[in-house]
C-alpha cells in the first residue's frame, strides 16, 4: 500500500503559525503518514509557489511535534550546503528524540544561485559540499568518532531522504538515502529514475514523489497518482496549494485514494 504524505503550505508570511498546526493535526487524523516542510533561507523573490518555506523547517518541526503524536515530520528539502552539517545533525537528532523518533531529514543541494550568493555559500561547490555533509551526518548518526561526543545518540533510525531528479540527486539517493522523493514525474519518468537508484543503491531505499494539486480537476490528479503507484511509488507527497482550501483538498484526496 502506498503511504500518502502532505507538503504543508508554508508560503505566506501572513499565515498564522497555528494554521500549520491545524493542518498537521488534520493530516494525522486523516491517516497521512508524513508531513513535509519546505526550506528557503533568503530567496530572491517573494515567498509563494516558487519560494516556499517562510518558517524555518527544523524549528517548525519542533513546534508541530508537540501537537501531534503519530505522523512523521520531515524537511522537503533542507538545502544542506547552506548550513553546517554538524549543526544539522545535532538539530535533527534532538528533534528525533523529542518527537518520539518521528523525524525524517530530507536533504537537497539547492538550485538558486542568487540565494546562495545572498547567504555567502558557493553555488558551484554545492554538490561536493552536499556529499561531504551527508557523509558527516550519516557518520554521526551511525556512531563514528568525529573528534568529539555526539549526543543525543539515536535510539531508532533517523531516515535520510534525498530529493531531486537530476543525475547527481539520483546518485546521491543511491549512496546516502534511506528514502528518495522525486518531483513532477509521470509514471515512466518515475520508473526510469527508480531503476537508476536501484542499480547503485547500497541500502534499501523507499521511493516516492511529490505531486501538486492546488485545486482543479481531481480526476486528473487521482489518475496520475494511480499511474505512479503502478510504476512502483511507495509514497506520494501532495502539495495542496496555499492554506485556502488546503484542508478540503487534503480531505478529498485521502478519501479518493485510501491507503
Coordinates of C-alpha atoms in Angstrom, one line a residue:
X1 CA 0.0 0.0 0.0
X2 CA 1.2 3.5 -0.8
X3 CA 1.8 5.9 2.0
X4 CA 0.1 9.3 1.5
X5 CA 2.0 12.3 2.6
X6 CA 1.3 16.0 2.7
X7 CA 3.5 19.0 1.9
X8 CA 2.3 21.7 4.4
X9 CA 1.7 25.2 2.9
X10 CA 4.4 27.5 4.3
X11 CA 4.5 30.2 1.6
X12 CA 2.6 33.0 3.3
X13 CA 4.3 35.4 5.8
X14 CA 0.8 36.4 6.9
X15 CA -0.4 32.9 7.7
X16 CA -0.8 32.4 11.5
X17 CA 1.5 29.6 12.8
X18 CA -1.5 27.9 14.3
X19 CA -2.7 27.2 10.8
X20 CA 0.2 24.9 10.2
X21 CA -0.5 23.1 13.4
X22 CA -4.2 22.7 12.5
X23 CA -3.2 21.2 9.1
X24 CA -0.6 18.8 10.6
X25 CA -3.2 17.6 13.2
X26 CA -5.8 17.1 10.5
X27 CA -3.3 15.2 8.3
X28 CA -2.5 12.9 11.2
X29 CA -6.2 12.3 11.8
X30 CA -6.8 11.6 8.1
X31 CA -4.1 8.9 8.0
X32 CA -1.3 10.8 6.2
X33 CA 2.0 9.2 7.2
X34 CA 4.4 12.1 6.8
X35 CA 4.1 15.9 6.8
X36 CA 6.8 17.8 4.9
X37 CA 8.1 21.4 5.3
X38 CA 10.0 23.3 2.6
X39 CA 13.1 25.4 3.0
X40 CA 14.4 28.7 1.8
X41 CA 16.8 31.0 3.8
X42 CA 16.9 34.2 1.7
X43 CA 15.2 33.7 -1.6
X44 CA 15.5 36.4 -4.3
X45 CA 11.7 36.7 -4.8
X46 CA 8.6 36.8 -2.7
X47 CA 7.6 33.7 -0.8
X48 CA 4.9 31.8 -2.8
X49 CA 4.7 28.7 -5.0
X50 CA 8.3 29.1 -6.2
X51 CA 9.9 30.1 -2.9
X52 CA 8.1 28.3 -0.1
X53 CA 9.4 28.0 3.4
X54 CA 8.6 31.1 5.4
X55 CA 9.1 29.3 8.7
X56 CA 12.4 27.5 9.2
X57 CA 11.6 23.8 8.8
X58 CA 13.6 22.3 11.7
X59 CA 12.3 24.8 14.2
X60 CA 8.8 24.3 12.9
X61 CA 9.1 20.6 13.3
X62 CA 9.7 21.1 17.0
X63 CA 6.5 23.2 17.1
X64 CA 4.4 20.6 15.3
X65 CA 5.8 17.6 17.2
X66 CA 4.4 19.0 20.4
X67 CA 0.9 18.9 19.0
X68 CA 1.0 15.6 17.1
X69 CA 1.6 12.0 18.2
X70 CA 2.0 9.7 15.2
X71 CA 2.7 11.5 12.0
X72 CA 6.3 11.7 10.8
X73 CA 7.7 15.2 10.3
X74 CA 10.3 16.0 7.7
X75 CA 12.1 18.5 5.5
X76 CA 11.4 18.6 1.8
X77 CA 14.0 19.5 1.3
X78 CA 16.6 21.2 3.6
X79 CA 19.3 22.9 1.5
X80 CA 22.3 21.3 3.2
X81 CA 25.2 23.2 1.5
X82 CA 24.0 26.5 3.1
X83 CA 24.4 25.0 6.6
X84 CA 26.9 23.3 8.8
X85 CA 26.3 19.5 8.7
X86 CA 27.3 19.2 12.3
X87 CA 24.6 21.7 13.4
X88 CA 22.0 20.0 11.1
X89 CA 22.9 16.5 12.6
X90 CA 22.6 17.9 16.1
X91 CA 19.3 19.6 15.4
X92 CA 17.8 16.5 13.7
X93 CA 18.9 14.1 16.4
X94 CA 17.5 16.4 19.0
X95 CA 14.2 16.7 17.3
X96 CA 14.1 12.9 16.7
X97 CA 14.4 12.2 20.4
X98 CA 12.0 14.9 21.5
X99 CA 9.3 13.9 18.9
X100 CA 9.4 10.2 19.8
X101 CA 11.5 9.3 16.8
X102 CA 9.3 10.8 14.1
X103 CA 11.7 12.9 12.1
X104 CA 12.8 12.4 8.5
X105 CA 15.8 14.5 7.4
X106 CA 15.1 15.4 3.7
X107 CA 18.2 16.8 2.0
X108 CA 18.8 18.6 -1.3
X109 CA 21.6 20.5 -2.9
X110 CA 19.6 23.6 -3.8
X111 CA 19.0 25.2 -7.2
X112 CA 19.0 29.0 -6.9
X113 CA 22.4 30.7 -7.5
X114 CA 21.1 34.1 -6.2
X115 CA 20.1 32.7 -2.9
X116 CA 23.5 31.0 -2.4
X117 CA 25.2 34.3 -3.1
X118 CA 22.9 36.1 -0.7
X119 CA 23.9 33.8 2.2
X120 CA 27.6 33.6 1.2
X121 CA 27.6 30.0 0.1
X122 CA 29.3 28.6 -3.0
X123 CA 26.7 27.6 -5.7
X124 CA 29.4 25.9 -7.8
X125 CA 30.5 23.7 -5.0
X126 CA 27.1 22.8 -3.7
X127 CA 27.2 19.2 -5.0
X128 CA 30.5 18.5 -3.3
X129 CA 29.5 20.2 -0.1
X130 CA 26.2 18.2 0.0
X131 CA 28.0 14.9 -0.4
X132 CA 30.6 15.8 2.2
X133 CA 27.9 17.0 4.6
X134 CA 25.9 13.8 4.1
X135 CA 29.0 11.7 4.9
X136 CA 29.4 13.6 8.1
X137 CA 25.7 13.4 9.1
X138 CA 25.4 9.7 8.4
X139 CA 28.7 9.1 10.2
X140 CA 27.4 10.9 13.3
X141 CA 24.1 9.1 13.2
X142 CA 26.0 5.7 13.0
X143 CA 28.3 6.5 15.9
X144 CA 31.5 7.2 14.1
X145 CA 34.2 9.1 16.0
X146 CA 34.3 12.6 14.6
X147 CA 36.6 14.1 17.2
X148 CA 34.1 14.7 19.9
X149 CA 31.0 13.4 21.7
X150 CA 27.8 13.4 19.6
X151 CA 24.5 13.4 21.6
X152 CA 21.7 12.6 21.6
X153 CA 22.6 9.3 20.1
X154 CA 19.9 7.7 18.0
X155 CA 17.7 5.2 19.7
X156 CA 15.9 4.4 16.5
X157 CA 17.0 5.1 12.9
X158 CA 16.6 8.6 11.6
X159 CA 15.8 8.3 7.9
X160 CA 17.7 10.4 5.4
X161 CA 15.6 11.4 2.4
X162 CA 17.2 12.7 -0.7
X163 CA 15.1 14.9 -3.0
X164 CA 15.6 15.6 -6.7
X165 CA 15.6 14.1 -10.1
X166 CA 18.9 15.2 -11.6
X167 CA 21.6 12.6 -12.2
X168 CA 23.6 13.8 -9.2
X169 CA 20.5 13.7 -7.0
X170 CA 19.7 10.1 -8.0
X171 CA 23.3 9.0 -7.4
X172 CA 23.2 10.8 -4.0
X173 CA 19.9 8.9 -3.2
X174 CA 21.6 5.6 -4.0
X175 CA 24.7 6.4 -2.0
X176 CA 23.2 8.1 1.1
X177 CA 19.4 7.8 1.1
X178 CA 17.0 5.7 3.1
X179 CA 14.3 7.4 1.1
X180 CA 14.0 9.2 -2.2
X181 CA 11.5 11.8 -3.3
X182 CA 11.1 12.8 -6.9
X183 CA 9.3 15.9 -8.2
X184 CA 6.7 16.4 -11.0
X185 CA 7.2 12.9 -12.6
X186 CA 4.8 10.8 -14.6
X187 CA 4.8 7.0 -14.4
X188 CA 7.5 6.3 -17.0
X189 CA 9.8 9.0 -15.7
X190 CA 9.4 7.8 -12.2
X191 CA 10.1 4.2 -13.1
X192 CA 13.3 5.2 -15.0
X193 CA 14.6 7.2 -12.0
X194 CA 13.9 4.4 -9.6
X195 CA 15.8 2.0 -11.9
X196 CA 18.8 4.2 -11.8
X197 CA 18.7 4.4 -8.0
X198 CA 18.2 0.6 -7.5
X199 CA 21.1 -0.1 -9.8
X200 CA 23.5 1.8 -7.5
X201 CA 21.8 1.7 -4.1
X202 CA 24.0 0.5 -1.1
X203 CA 20.9 0.0 1.2
X204 CA 17.2 -0.4 0.7
X205 CA 15.7 2.9 -0.5
X206 CA 12.0 3.7 -0.2
X207 CA 10.9 5.6 -3.3
X208 CA 8.2 8.2 -3.9
X209 CA 7.5 11.5 -5.5
X210 CA 5.8 14.8 -4.9
X211 CA 2.6 15.9 -6.6
X212 CA 1.0 19.4 -6.9
X213 CA -2.8 19.7 -6.6
X214 CA -3.7 23.3 -5.8
X215 CA -7.2 22.7 -7.0
X216 CA -8.9 21.9 -10.2
X217 CA -9.5 18.5 -11.9
X218 CA -9.5 15.9 -9.1
X219 CA -9.8 13.1 -11.6
X220 CA -6.6 14.1 -13.3
X221 CA -4.6 14.0 -10.0
X222 CA -6.1 10.7 -8.9
X223 CA -5.3 9.2 -12.3
X224 CA -1.7 10.4 -12.1
X225 CA -1.4 9.0 -8.5
X226 CA -2.5 5.6 -9.7
X227 CA -0.1 5.8 -12.6
X228 CA 2.8 6.5 -10.2
X229 CA 1.7 3.7 -7.8
X230 CA 1.6 1.3 -10.8
X231 CA 5.1 2.4 -11.6
X232 CA 6.3 1.5 -8.1
X233 CA 5.8 4.5 -5.9
X234 CA 5.7 3.6 -2.3
X235 CA 5.0 7.2 -1.1
X236 CA 3.1 10.1 -2.6
X237 CA 3.6 13.5 -1.1
X238 CA 1.0 16.0 -2.2
X239 CA 1.2 19.8 -2.1
X240 CA -2.4 21.0 -1.8
X241 CA -1.6 24.7 -2.6
X242 CA -1.9 27.6 -0.2
X243 CA -3.9 27.5 3.1
X244 CA -7.1 28.5 1.4
X245 CA -8.9 25.2 0.7
X246 CA -5.9 23.0 1.6
X247 CA -7.8 21.2 4.3
X248 CA -10.7 20.4 1.9
X249 CA -8.4 19.1 -0.8
X250 CA -6.4 17.1 1.7
X251 CA -9.6 15.5 3.0
X252 CA -10.9 14.8 -0.5
X253 CA -7.6 13.2 -1.7
X254 CA -7.4 10.9 1.3
X255 CA -11.0 9.7 0.6
X256 CA -10.4 9.2 -3.1
X257 CA -7.1 7.4 -2.7
X258 CA -7.3 5.4 0.5
X259 CA -4.2 3.9 1.9

